[in-house]
Short mmCIF file of C-alpha atoms in Angstrom, two decimals:
data_model
loop_
_atom_site.label_atom_id
_atom_site.label_comp_id
_atom_site.label_asym_id
_atom_site.label_seq_id
_atom_site.Cartn_x
_atom_site.Cartn_y
_atom_site.Cartn_z
CA UNK A 1 -18.09 -9.34 2.01
CA UNK A 2 -20.84 -6.87 3.15
CA UNK A 3 -21.57 -3.80 1.92
CA UNK A 4 -23.52 -0.34 2.80
CA UNK A 5 -24.84 2.12 0.05
CA UNK A 6 -26.39 4.94 0.57
CA UNK A 7 -26.43 8.35 -0.77
CA UNK A 8 -25.16 12.14 1.12
CA UNK A 9 -23.88 14.88 -0.11
CA UNK A 10 -25.52 14.84 -3.29
CA UNK A 11 -23.08 11.67 -3.63
CA UNK A 12 -24.02 7.47 -4.80
CA UNK A 13 -21.99 6.20 -2.16
CA UNK A 14 -20.80 2.56 -1.79
CA UNK A 15 -18.47 0.98 0.50
CA UNK A 16 -17.31 -2.33 2.10
CA UNK A 17 -17.21 0.19 5.62
CA UNK A 18 -19.91 0.64 7.82
CA UNK A 19 -21.99 3.38 7.50
CA UNK A 20 -20.84 6.11 9.70
CA UNK A 21 -17.07 5.01 8.99
CA UNK A 22 -17.58 5.20 5.40
CA UNK A 23 -19.15 9.18 5.21
CA UNK A 24 -15.38 9.76 8.42
CA UNK A 25 -13.29 8.81 4.89
CA UNK A 26 -15.66 10.09 2.62
CA UNK A 27 -15.83 13.91 3.98
CA UNK A 28 -12.01 12.86 4.89
CA UNK A 29 -12.03 12.48 0.83
CA UNK A 30 -13.23 15.71 0.18
CA UNK A 31 -12.12 18.04 1.99
CA UNK A 32 -8.46 17.34 1.59
CA UNK A 33 -7.72 15.78 5.57
CA UNK A 34 -4.79 12.98 4.29
CA UNK A 35 -0.89 12.98 3.59
CA UNK A 36 -0.35 11.99 -0.34
CA UNK A 37 2.34 9.57 1.16
CA UNK A 38 2.93 8.25 -2.56
CA UNK A 39 2.53 9.64 -5.82
CA UNK A 40 1.34 6.82 -8.31
CA UNK A 41 -0.43 8.94 -11.54
CA UNK A 42 -1.26 12.38 -11.86
CA UNK A 43 -2.43 13.37 -15.74
CA UNK A 44 -5.46 14.20 -17.45
CA UNK A 45 -6.70 10.92 -17.43
CA UNK A 46 -6.29 9.77 -13.99
CA UNK A 47 -5.23 10.17 -10.70
CA UNK A 48 -3.31 7.53 -8.29
CA UNK A 49 -2.47 8.00 -4.74
CA UNK A 50 -0.86 6.18 -1.78
CA UNK A 51 -2.66 8.91 0.90
CA UNK A 52 -2.96 8.10 5.04
CA UNK A 53 -5.64 9.75 7.16
CA UNK A 54 -6.53 9.57 10.71
CA UNK A 55 -7.62 6.11 11.81
CA UNK A 56 -7.23 4.30 9.01
CA UNK A 57 -4.42 2.05 6.91
CA UNK A 58 -3.03 3.59 4.37
CA UNK A 59 -4.89 3.12 0.93
CA UNK A 60 -5.12 4.00 -2.56
CA UNK A 61 -7.44 6.20 -3.76
CA UNK A 62 -8.12 7.05 -7.79
CA UNK A 63 -9.68 9.93 -10.01
CA UNK A 64 -11.04 8.86 -13.33
CA UNK A 65 -11.12 11.59 -15.46
CA UNK A 66 -11.21 10.58 -19.03
CA UNK A 67 -13.75 8.60 -17.83
CA UNK A 68 -16.07 11.95 -16.04
CA UNK A 69 -14.66 14.28 -19.40
CA UNK A 70 -15.42 13.00 -22.21
CA UNK A 71 -18.77 13.39 -23.07
CA UNK A 72 -20.23 9.74 -25.22
CA UNK A 73 -18.77 8.27 -21.72
CA UNK A 74 -21.00 10.52 -19.68
CA UNK A 75 -24.07 9.68 -21.58
CA UNK A 76 -23.32 5.77 -20.72
CA UNK A 77 -23.43 6.34 -17.64
CA UNK A 78 -27.43 6.56 -18.05
CA UNK A 79 -28.17 3.45 -17.81
CA UNK A 80 -24.25 1.73 -15.98
CA UNK A 81 -22.49 2.62 -13.13
CA UNK A 82 -19.48 5.51 -13.24
CA UNK A 83 -15.93 3.07 -13.40
CA UNK A 84 -15.64 4.90 -10.11
CA UNK A 85 -18.52 1.58 -9.17
CA UNK A 86 -17.45 -1.19 -11.58
CA UNK A 87 -13.80 -1.15 -10.39
CA UNK A 88 -15.22 -1.29 -6.16
CA UNK A 89 -17.89 -4.15 -7.76
CA UNK A 90 -14.59 -6.14 -9.56
CA UNK A 91 -13.04 -6.08 -6.19
CA UNK A 92 -16.17 -7.62 -4.89
CA UNK A 93 -16.11 -10.32 -7.23
CA UNK A 94 -12.66 -10.87 -7.84
CA UNK A 95 -12.69 -12.32 -3.79
CA UNK A 96 -15.99 -13.99 -4.88
CA UNK A 97 -14.12 -15.74 -7.03
CA UNK A 98 -11.55 -17.25 -5.48
CA UNK A 99 -8.89 -14.75 -5.99
CA UNK A 100 -6.11 -12.31 -4.52
CA UNK A 101 -6.91 -8.82 -4.90
CA UNK A 102 -6.80 -5.17 -3.56
CA UNK A 103 -8.67 -4.89 -1.40
CA UNK A 104 -12.32 -2.39 -2.13
CA UNK A 105 -13.36 0.57 0.48
CA UNK A 106 -14.91 2.83 -1.12
CA UNK A 107 -17.05 4.18 -3.90
CA UNK A 108 -18.41 7.36 -4.73
CA UNK A 109 -20.61 9.57 -7.70
CA UNK A 110 -22.20 12.17 -8.68
CA UNK A 111 -24.70 12.09 -10.59
CA UNK A 112 -26.60 15.02 -12.50
CA UNK A 113 -29.77 14.36 -14.22
CA UNK A 114 -28.59 11.03 -14.15
CA UNK A 115 -25.30 11.10 -15.55
CA UNK A 116 -22.10 11.22 -13.84
CA UNK A 117 -20.34 14.15 -13.64
CA UNK A 118 -17.82 13.16 -11.34
CA UNK A 119 -16.39 9.92 -9.44
CA UNK A 120 -13.37 8.19 -7.60
CA UNK A 121 -12.35 5.33 -5.66
CA UNK A 122 -10.58 3.99 -2.41
CA UNK A 123 -9.28 0.31 -2.08
CA UNK A 124 -6.58 -1.45 -0.24
CA UNK A 125 -3.07 -0.53 -0.96
CA UNK A 126 -0.70 -4.27 -1.38
CA UNK A 127 2.06 -4.80 -0.69
CA UNK A 128 4.50 -7.33 -3.43
CA UNK A 129 6.51 -7.64 -6.05
CA UNK A 130 7.19 -7.18 -9.24
CA UNK A 131 6.70 -10.98 -10.89
CA UNK A 132 9.90 -12.80 -11.74
CA UNK A 133 10.91 -14.64 -15.59
CA UNK A 134 10.18 -17.37 -13.23
CA UNK A 135 6.86 -16.46 -11.59
CA UNK A 136 4.92 -16.05 -15.29
CA UNK A 137 3.27 -19.50 -14.98
CA UNK A 138 1.66 -18.75 -11.78
CA UNK A 139 0.45 -15.68 -13.01
CA UNK A 140 -0.65 -17.23 -16.54
CA UNK A 141 -2.55 -20.80 -14.13
CA UNK A 142 -4.39 -17.30 -12.52
CA UNK A 143 -6.12 -15.60 -15.98
CA UNK A 144 -6.74 -19.35 -16.17
CA UNK A 145 -8.54 -19.54 -13.20
CA UNK A 146 -10.33 -16.14 -14.83
CA UNK A 147 -11.54 -17.49 -17.82
CA UNK A 148 -12.22 -20.68 -16.27
CA UNK A 149 -15.51 -19.23 -14.40
CA UNK A 150 -15.95 -16.33 -16.99
CA UNK A 151 -14.07 -13.53 -17.01
CA UNK A 152 -11.99 -11.36 -19.42
CA UNK A 153 -9.83 -8.43 -17.11
CA UNK A 154 -8.96 -5.14 -18.75
CA UNK A 155 -4.89 -4.81 -19.75
CA UNK A 156 -4.10 -7.91 -19.19
CA UNK A 157 -0.60 -7.42 -18.52
CA UNK A 158 2.53 -8.68 -16.55
CA UNK A 159 3.45 -5.65 -14.64
CA UNK A 160 -0.54 -5.42 -13.14
CA UNK A 161 -0.26 -8.19 -11.03
CA UNK A 162 1.24 -8.54 -7.46
CA UNK A 163 3.57 -11.31 -6.39
CA UNK A 164 3.05 -11.30 -2.39
CA UNK A 165 4.49 -14.91 -0.94
CA UNK A 166 4.53 -16.31 -3.48
CA UNK A 167 0.27 -16.00 -4.38
CA UNK A 168 -0.33 -13.60 -7.06
CA UNK A 169 -3.12 -10.36 -6.43
CA UNK A 170 -4.14 -8.82 -9.38
CA UNK A 171 -3.98 -5.33 -9.71
CA UNK A 172 -5.24 -1.94 -12.15
CA UNK A 173 -8.57 -4.34 -13.60
CA UNK A 174 -11.97 -4.48 -13.94
CA UNK A 175 -13.12 -7.48 -14.65
CA UNK A 176 -15.86 -8.43 -17.61
CA UNK A 177 -17.72 -11.76 -17.43
CA UNK A 178 -18.77 -11.45 -21.46
CA UNK A 179 -22.30 -12.53 -22.83
CA UNK A 180 -21.79 -14.12 -25.99
CA UNK A 181 -19.04 -16.14 -27.41
CA UNK A 182 -17.56 -16.55 -23.58
CA UNK A 183 -14.71 -18.09 -24.94
CA UNK A 184 -13.69 -16.57 -27.55
CA UNK A 185 -13.30 -13.38 -25.80
CA UNK A 186 -11.19 -15.44 -23.65
CA UNK A 187 -8.51 -16.76 -25.52
CA UNK A 188 -8.70 -13.22 -26.53
CA UNK A 189 -7.35 -11.73 -23.17
CA UNK A 190 -4.98 -14.12 -23.30
CA UNK A 191 -3.80 -13.49 -25.79
CA UNK A 192 -3.28 -9.92 -25.06
CA UNK A 193 -1.39 -11.09 -22.11
CA UNK A 194 0.82 -13.00 -23.80
CA UNK A 195 2.18 -10.24 -26.41
CA UNK A 196 2.74 -8.26 -24.23
CA UNK A 197 5.68 -11.41 -22.96
CA UNK A 198 9.34 -11.44 -24.62
CA UNK A 199 8.77 -14.93 -25.38
CA UNK A 200 5.74 -15.59 -25.26
CA UNK A 201 5.29 -19.28 -27.04
CA UNK A 202 7.41 -20.03 -24.19
CA UNK A 203 5.19 -20.08 -21.96
CA UNK A 204 1.61 -21.32 -24.23
CA UNK A 205 0.50 -25.44 -23.40
CA UNK A 206 0.46 -27.92 -26.31
CA UNK A 207 -2.96 -27.45 -26.62
CA UNK A 208 -2.45 -23.48 -27.26
CA UNK A 209 0.03 -23.33 -29.79
CA UNK A 210 -2.61 -26.30 -31.69
CA UNK A 211 -5.54 -25.06 -31.35
CA UNK A 212 -6.68 -23.08 -33.99
CA UNK A 213 -9.23 -20.84 -32.06
CA UNK A 214 -6.15 -20.29 -30.30
CA UNK A 215 -3.95 -18.86 -33.09
CA UNK A 216 -7.06 -17.97 -34.83
CA UNK A 217 -7.74 -14.99 -31.72
CA UNK A 218 -3.75 -15.46 -31.85
CA UNK A 219 -3.41 -13.13 -35.30
CA UNK A 220 -6.48 -11.12 -34.24
CA UNK A 221 -5.27 -9.45 -31.74
CA UNK A 222 -2.05 -8.62 -33.72
CA UNK A 223 -4.08 -6.90 -37.04
CA UNK A 224 -6.14 -4.80 -33.76
CA UNK A 225 -2.80 -4.01 -31.91
CA UNK A 226 -1.74 -3.08 -35.50
CA UNK A 227 -5.04 -0.95 -36.83
CA UNK A 228 -4.91 1.07 -33.46
CA UNK A 229 -1.22 2.03 -33.85
CA UNK A 230 -2.33 3.17 -37.85
CA UNK A 231 -5.39 4.89 -36.21
CA UNK A 232 -2.71 6.45 -33.77
CA UNK A 233 -0.43 8.11 -36.29
CA UNK A 234 -3.13 9.25 -38.72
CA UNK A 235 -4.58 11.45 -35.17
CA UNK A 236 -1.17 12.45 -34.11
CA UNK A 237 -0.50 13.94 -38.12
CA UNK A 238 -3.39 15.26 -38.63
CA UNK A 239 -3.42 16.43 -34.86
CA UNK A 240 0.28 18.14 -35.88
CA UNK A 241 -1.21 19.50 -39.60
CA UNK A 242 -3.94 21.26 -37.65
CA UNK A 243 -1.58 23.50 -34.95
CA UNK A 244 0.82 23.63 -37.94
CA UNK A 245 -1.76 25.80 -39.69
CA UNK A 246 -3.56 27.60 -36.21
CA UNK A 247 -0.37 28.83 -36.08
CA UNK A 248 0.65 30.31 -39.66
#
């Protein structure tokens, strides 16, 4: 897929549209000349809306707010692209791998002294339905195909896939290609997915059930989730104690 890349109004922009159309879309977004047709999410972490702009098909508009607010994540953008750019590139990579997902349209980021201060991106809206129980194996096949090509996806759970005319579409993802321990990382990624299913063992193959690597990664992910849950409880406890202390 051809892509234009340029700087406009202090923003770095990449787009699958011709430059003139990309500028028109960017201006419409910045000036809020669009109609919100659905509001999926609007909180401290991110804004996700389905919007309609004259001259364009309906699209999803996303602003990853928390990524731009955390100081340590801002500092990381000295060495890497913004969340918006990385999501845009992930969609292009997914298409190149022969898998289906949303089509990236435009991503923009604004830097100050090398640090990304803000970013946003747009992509096509994927019509479809959540996978039914009997379609779970198709989703697992798509995950296996991704892993065979050496990639993992973020937030691997059934709700982050859409079925359209019997085909699996990836949504709400960012791809990663592990440089080291690729097989281990891909196996862990699959274990994360399995542990979001109500009857995960029903979908495991005999090879997976007998694989030492798979069983090890499966248990390791459980340990990670237990530690994450414990850490959140500790943070919540101390946060409530501090609130009580300052009130008194």
